[in-house]
């Protein structure tokens, strides 16, 4: 990969082994200011290890990790970093107000407390003890801790896990505003609707390497116009030869067909397999594009 001189965080030629297994091998990636970058991929792809390297919780075996041009473990770099980890806990006995105030003291120019509580949607909970919070409320407190220091790089690991959709959309709005103000945002999420709504750029990982680096719209375009799913006796190889079909593969018990013209493909599909059932047709989504990019060659038959 050509070096990204605009990147505020970068992995260059990074290799890492954990438990005797090669997790990353020569990985290159960069995170830029003013963008929301979604790091996506299946479990075991290397996302968690990449984030740990970028935030200084792990060191590479080979290659370099840089945060604002410094070793990510240096305090000068970490003071410009805000992190919201999925596994982080909260102290039961402190109130939200006490915890955010304490955490803000680690930064040279923290946001005003009231602003932090408002952005995280927890102003009405400020005097509640952390041990009495629901899962979604606890996630919003963790978000408050990530943004309280005016971070130049915000790392959000499954930020809306346990939140209802309304709370999640509110958080999306504040993340988008922070990026528009110039912050770099690195998002990991299994919610592909969240990634599609927020990300300016998607880095798709598989087996410790980047297999796609593009906008969500460009990745969706790779999937074609529509996706047909059904229960059929027709084999994927035969389905891929139907009019306008771009590729066909099995998803569990379902036959999945990517098509440039759903009407033509469905008409031919019904003629070829009158007994098919559970027919569904939808526009291609980011999830469809990622499924296509990650599908092993033996499971995908291109037209």
Short mmCIF file of C-alpha atoms in Angstrom, two decimals:
data_model
loop_
_atom_site.label_atom_id
_atom_site.label_comp_id
_atom_site.label_asym_id
_atom_site.label_seq_id
_atom_site.Cartn_x
_atom_site.Cartn_y
_atom_site.Cartn_z
CA UNK A 1 0.00 0.00 0.00
CA UNK A 2 1.23 3.49 -0.83
CA UNK A 3 2.04 5.32 2.39
CA UNK A 4 -0.83 7.56 3.48
CA UNK A 5 0.88 10.78 4.54
CA UNK A 6 -2.42 12.17 5.87
CA UNK A 7 -2.94 9.30 8.31
CA UNK A 8 -3.03 10.16 12.02
CA UNK A 9 -2.65 6.46 12.90
CA UNK A 10 -0.86 3.90 10.80
CA UNK A 11 0.26 0.28 10.70
CA UNK A 12 3.09 -0.30 8.23
CA UNK A 13 4.18 -3.82 7.32
CA UNK A 14 2.93 -5.10 10.67
CA UNK A 15 3.11 -8.74 11.66
CA UNK A 16 1.83 -10.17 14.93
CA UNK A 17 1.61 -13.66 16.38
CA UNK A 18 -0.64 -14.53 19.31
CA UNK A 19 -0.78 -17.95 20.92
CA UNK A 20 1.58 -19.33 18.30
CA UNK A 21 -0.71 -18.24 15.46
CA UNK A 22 0.03 -15.57 12.85
CA UNK A 23 -2.78 -13.03 13.29
CA UNK A 24 -1.34 -10.27 11.07
CA UNK A 25 1.28 -10.65 8.35
CA UNK A 26 2.61 -7.50 6.70
CA UNK A 27 -0.53 -5.44 7.34
CA UNK A 28 -0.72 -1.83 6.11
CA UNK A 29 -3.53 0.53 7.05
CA UNK A 30 -4.02 4.19 7.84
CA UNK A 31 -6.73 6.21 9.63
CA UNK A 32 -7.28 9.79 8.45
CA UNK A 33 -8.55 12.92 10.19
CA UNK A 34 -12.08 14.06 9.39
CA UNK A 35 -13.23 10.58 8.39
CA UNK A 36 -15.18 7.77 9.99
CA UNK A 37 -13.34 4.59 9.04
CA UNK A 38 -15.15 1.30 9.66
CA UNK A 39 -12.87 -1.70 10.23
CA UNK A 40 -15.01 -4.72 9.40
CA UNK A 41 -14.54 -8.43 8.96
CA UNK A 42 -15.43 -11.84 10.40
CA UNK A 43 -14.37 -13.02 13.84
CA UNK A 44 -10.68 -13.88 13.80
CA UNK A 45 -9.90 -11.54 10.90
CA UNK A 46 -7.44 -9.51 13.01
CA UNK A 47 -9.56 -6.44 13.79
CA UNK A 48 -9.10 -6.57 17.57
CA UNK A 49 -5.35 -7.09 17.24
CA UNK A 50 -5.09 -4.17 14.78
CA UNK A 51 -6.93 -1.87 17.17
CA UNK A 52 -4.75 -3.02 20.08
CA UNK A 53 -1.63 -2.17 18.06
CA UNK A 54 -2.94 1.25 17.04
CA UNK A 55 -3.83 2.11 20.64
CA UNK A 56 -0.59 0.84 22.17
CA UNK A 57 -2.03 -2.10 24.08
CA UNK A 58 0.09 -4.44 21.97
CA UNK A 59 3.41 -3.98 20.18
CA UNK A 60 4.08 -5.41 16.70
CA UNK A 61 6.46 -8.32 16.22
CA UNK A 62 7.61 -6.71 12.96
CA UNK A 63 6.78 -3.49 11.14
CA UNK A 64 5.75 -0.24 12.81
CA UNK A 65 2.69 1.18 14.53
CA UNK A 66 2.42 4.97 14.72
CA UNK A 67 -0.06 7.24 16.47
CA UNK A 68 0.32 10.92 15.53
CA UNK A 69 3.80 10.01 14.30
CA UNK A 70 4.80 8.53 17.68
CA UNK A 71 4.96 5.11 19.27
CA UNK A 72 1.34 4.50 20.38
CA UNK A 73 2.58 3.63 23.89
CA UNK A 74 3.96 7.13 24.48
CA UNK A 75 1.83 9.36 26.78
CA UNK A 76 2.08 12.28 24.33
CA UNK A 77 0.26 10.18 21.71
CA UNK A 78 -2.24 8.59 24.08
CA UNK A 79 -3.40 11.98 25.40
CA UNK A 80 -4.86 12.63 21.93
CA UNK A 81 -6.72 9.32 21.89
CA UNK A 82 -10.22 8.45 23.08
CA UNK A 83 -11.18 4.78 23.29
CA UNK A 84 -14.49 3.03 23.83
CA UNK A 85 -13.85 -0.70 24.24
CA UNK A 86 -16.61 -3.28 24.26
CA UNK A 87 -15.12 -5.12 27.25
CA UNK A 88 -14.41 -2.13 29.51
CA UNK A 89 -16.23 -2.07 32.86
CA UNK A 90 -17.33 0.82 35.07
CA UNK A 91 -16.77 1.26 38.84
CA UNK A 92 -20.06 0.47 40.58
CA UNK A 93 -19.79 3.01 43.41
CA UNK A 94 -19.03 6.19 41.44
CA UNK A 95 -21.76 8.34 39.96
CA UNK A 96 -21.60 9.20 36.27
CA UNK A 97 -20.71 12.79 37.15
CA UNK A 98 -17.86 11.67 39.42
CA UNK A 99 -16.49 9.20 36.87
CA UNK A 100 -16.54 11.59 33.91
CA UNK A 101 -14.97 14.34 36.03
CA UNK A 102 -12.22 11.97 37.16
CA UNK A 103 -11.53 10.75 33.63
CA UNK A 104 -11.51 14.28 32.21
CA UNK A 105 -8.63 15.10 34.52
CA UNK A 106 -6.32 12.90 32.46
CA UNK A 107 -6.50 15.30 29.51
CA UNK A 108 -4.93 18.77 29.09
CA UNK A 109 -8.06 20.41 27.58
CA UNK A 110 -11.15 18.37 28.39
CA UNK A 111 -14.65 19.23 27.24
CA UNK A 112 -16.93 20.91 29.81
CA UNK A 113 -18.75 18.27 31.85
CA UNK A 114 -22.23 19.41 30.82
CA UNK A 115 -21.26 19.21 27.14
CA UNK A 116 -19.94 15.67 27.54
CA UNK A 117 -23.08 14.51 29.34
CA UNK A 118 -25.29 16.11 26.70
CA UNK A 119 -23.36 14.61 23.75
CA UNK A 120 -23.54 11.15 25.35
CA UNK A 121 -27.25 11.52 26.16
CA UNK A 122 -26.80 10.97 29.89
CA UNK A 123 -27.36 14.46 31.37
CA UNK A 124 -30.47 13.21 33.19
CA UNK A 125 -28.49 10.31 34.70
CA UNK A 126 -25.50 12.30 35.97
CA UNK A 127 -26.04 11.51 39.66
CA UNK A 128 -26.83 7.83 39.20
CA UNK A 129 -24.23 5.30 40.36
CA UNK A 130 -22.65 3.31 37.57
CA UNK A 131 -23.61 0.04 39.23
CA UNK A 132 -27.29 0.86 38.72
CA UNK A 133 -27.11 1.41 34.96
CA UNK A 134 -28.64 -0.72 32.22
CA UNK A 135 -26.41 -2.10 29.50
CA UNK A 136 -27.31 0.65 27.05
CA UNK A 137 -26.81 3.38 29.67
CA UNK A 138 -23.40 1.95 30.55
CA UNK A 139 -22.39 2.09 26.87
CA UNK A 140 -23.33 5.77 26.75
CA UNK A 141 -21.16 6.42 29.81
CA UNK A 142 -18.26 4.65 28.10
CA UNK A 143 -18.83 6.88 25.08
CA UNK A 144 -18.70 9.93 27.38
CA UNK A 145 -15.33 8.76 28.70
CA UNK A 146 -14.04 8.39 25.13
CA UNK A 147 -15.04 11.90 24.03
CA UNK A 148 -14.40 13.90 27.22
CA UNK A 149 -10.77 14.71 26.29
CA UNK A 150 -11.49 16.21 22.82
CA UNK A 151 -9.71 13.26 21.22
CA UNK A 152 -8.10 13.74 17.81
CA UNK A 153 -8.59 10.00 17.25
CA UNK A 154 -11.68 8.30 18.57
CA UNK A 155 -11.69 4.47 18.62
CA UNK A 156 -15.18 3.00 19.00
CA UNK A 157 -15.46 -0.77 19.46
CA UNK A 158 -19.09 -1.89 18.95
CA UNK A 159 -20.28 1.48 20.34
CA UNK A 160 -24.03 0.86 20.21
CA UNK A 161 -24.06 -2.71 21.55
CA UNK A 162 -26.95 -3.03 24.05
CA UNK A 163 -28.48 0.30 22.95
CA UNK A 164 -31.97 0.65 21.54
CA UNK A 165 -32.11 1.92 17.96
CA UNK A 166 -33.18 5.43 19.00
CA UNK A 167 -30.21 5.84 21.33
CA UNK A 168 -27.92 4.38 18.67
CA UNK A 169 -29.06 6.87 16.05
CA UNK A 170 -28.52 9.73 18.47
CA UNK A 171 -24.98 8.53 19.09
CA UNK A 172 -24.40 8.22 15.34
CA UNK A 173 -25.25 11.90 14.99
CA UNK A 174 -22.67 12.98 17.55
CA UNK A 175 -19.98 10.73 16.01
CA UNK A 176 -20.68 12.21 12.59
CA UNK A 177 -20.43 15.74 14.03
CA UNK A 178 -17.08 14.98 15.68
CA UNK A 179 -15.67 13.67 12.40
CA UNK A 180 -17.02 16.69 10.53
CA UNK A 181 -15.15 18.86 13.07
CA UNK A 182 -11.91 17.11 12.11
CA UNK A 183 -11.58 14.12 14.43
CA UNK A 184 -10.46 10.78 13.05
CA UNK A 185 -12.88 8.01 14.01
CA UNK A 186 -12.12 4.29 13.84
CA UNK A 187 -15.26 2.18 14.19
CA UNK A 188 -15.53 -1.57 14.59
CA UNK A 189 -19.04 -2.98 14.46
CA UNK A 190 -20.98 -6.13 13.64
CA UNK A 191 -23.96 -3.87 12.85
CA UNK A 192 -23.44 -3.27 9.13
CA UNK A 193 -26.34 -0.82 9.00
CA UNK A 194 -24.38 1.25 11.52
CA UNK A 195 -21.22 1.05 9.43
CA UNK A 196 -23.16 1.93 6.27
CA UNK A 197 -24.80 4.93 7.94
CA UNK A 198 -21.63 6.32 9.55
CA UNK A 199 -18.57 5.36 7.56
CA UNK A 200 -16.86 7.48 4.95
CA UNK A 201 -14.56 4.54 4.29
CA UNK A 202 -14.64 0.80 4.93
CA UNK A 203 -11.55 -1.33 5.55
CA UNK A 204 -12.59 -4.96 5.15
CA UNK A 205 -10.28 -7.48 6.82
CA UNK A 206 -10.03 -11.21 6.38
CA UNK A 207 -7.32 -13.57 7.64
CA UNK A 208 -5.14 -10.71 8.83
CA UNK A 209 -5.13 -8.68 5.64
CA UNK A 210 -7.12 -5.86 4.04
CA UNK A 211 -9.24 -7.26 1.20
CA UNK A 212 -11.13 -4.04 0.39
CA UNK A 213 -10.65 -0.32 1.07
CA UNK A 214 -13.44 1.83 -0.34
CA UNK A 215 -16.56 3.84 0.42
CA UNK A 216 -19.73 1.99 1.46
CA UNK A 217 -21.40 3.10 -1.79
CA UNK A 218 -18.56 1.73 -3.91
CA UNK A 219 -18.65 -1.58 -2.03
CA UNK A 220 -22.44 -1.82 -2.49
CA UNK A 221 -21.95 -1.21 -6.20
CA UNK A 222 -19.74 -4.28 -6.35
CA UNK A 223 -22.68 -6.40 -5.23
CA UNK A 224 -24.86 -5.41 -8.18
CA UNK A 225 -28.42 -4.12 -8.31
CA UNK A 226 -30.53 -6.68 -6.43
CA UNK A 227 -30.23 -9.81 -4.34
CA UNK A 228 -32.59 -12.74 -4.73
CA UNK A 229 -32.87 -15.29 -1.93
CA UNK A 230 -34.99 -18.42 -2.08
CA UNK A 231 -35.21 -22.13 -1.28
CA UNK A 232 -34.53 -23.96 -4.54
CA UNK A 233 -33.31 -27.24 -5.98
CA UNK A 234 -31.31 -25.38 -8.62
CA UNK A 235 -27.56 -25.56 -8.09
CA UNK A 236 -25.57 -22.28 -7.79
CA UNK A 237 -23.61 -23.10 -10.94
CA UNK A 238 -26.84 -23.30 -12.94
CA UNK A 239 -28.36 -20.27 -11.19
CA UNK A 240 -25.33 -18.17 -12.16
CA UNK A 241 -26.22 -18.76 -15.83
CA UNK A 242 -29.71 -17.27 -15.51
CA UNK A 243 -30.37 -14.02 -17.45
CA UNK A 244 -28.80 -10.94 -15.75
CA UNK A 245 -27.39 -13.04 -12.88
CA UNK A 246 -23.93 -11.90 -11.80
CA UNK A 247 -23.16 -14.68 -9.33
CA UNK A 248 -24.87 -17.30 -7.21
CA UNK A 249 -23.96 -19.02 -3.98
CA UNK A 250 -25.51 -20.90 -1.08
CA UNK A 251 -26.18 -19.11 2.24
CA UNK A 252 -27.12 -21.93 4.57
CA UNK A 253 -30.22 -23.49 3.04
CA UNK A 254 -30.91 -20.46 0.82
CA UNK A 255 -29.82 -19.89 -2.75
CA UNK A 256 -28.54 -16.30 -3.07
CA UNK A 257 -28.31 -14.71 -6.51
CA UNK A 258 -26.80 -11.32 -7.32
CA UNK A 259 -28.52 -9.84 -10.36
CA UNK A 260 -28.44 -6.70 -12.48
CA UNK A 261 -32.13 -7.18 -13.41
CA UNK A 262 -34.28 -8.92 -10.78
CA UNK A 263 -37.37 -9.26 -13.00
CA UNK A 264 -35.50 -11.11 -15.76
CA UNK A 265 -33.67 -13.36 -13.34
CA UNK A 266 -36.78 -14.25 -11.31
CA UNK A 267 -38.79 -15.08 -14.42
CA UNK A 268 -36.09 -17.47 -15.59
CA UNK A 269 -35.65 -18.84 -12.07
CA UNK A 270 -39.35 -19.70 -11.77
CA UNK A 271 -39.27 -21.42 -15.15
CA UNK A 272 -36.19 -23.42 -14.20
CA UNK A 273 -37.45 -24.41 -10.73
CA UNK A 274 -41.27 -24.13 -10.38
CA UNK A 275 -41.11 -25.67 -6.88
CA UNK A 276 -38.90 -22.95 -5.36
CA UNK A 277 -40.17 -21.28 -2.18
CA UNK A 278 -39.43 -18.45 0.27
CA UNK A 279 -38.58 -16.04 -2.55
CA UNK A 280 -37.29 -12.64 -1.41
CA UNK A 281 -35.91 -9.77 -3.46
CA UNK A 282 -34.08 -6.72 -2.05
CA UNK A 283 -31.63 -4.04 -3.10
CA UNK A 284 -28.01 -5.02 -2.56
CA UNK A 285 -26.72 -3.84 0.82
CA UNK A 286 -23.30 -3.38 2.36
CA UNK A 287 -23.85 -6.77 4.02
CA UNK A 288 -24.41 -8.33 0.59
CA UNK A 289 -21.24 -6.72 -0.75
CA UNK A 290 -19.18 -7.97 2.19
CA UNK A 291 -20.64 -11.47 1.92
CA UNK A 292 -19.60 -11.52 -1.73
CA UNK A 293 -16.08 -10.27 -1.02
CA UNK A 294 -15.53 -12.74 1.81
CA UNK A 295 -17.11 -15.80 0.22
CA UNK A 296 -14.54 -18.55 -0.46
CA UNK A 297 -14.02 -19.15 -4.17
CA UNK A 298 -15.44 -22.66 -3.95
CA UNK A 299 -18.72 -21.28 -2.56
CA UNK A 300 -19.14 -18.55 -5.20
CA UNK A 301 -19.94 -19.16 -8.86
CA UNK A 302 -19.52 -16.02 -10.96
CA UNK A 303 -21.58 -15.53 -14.08
#
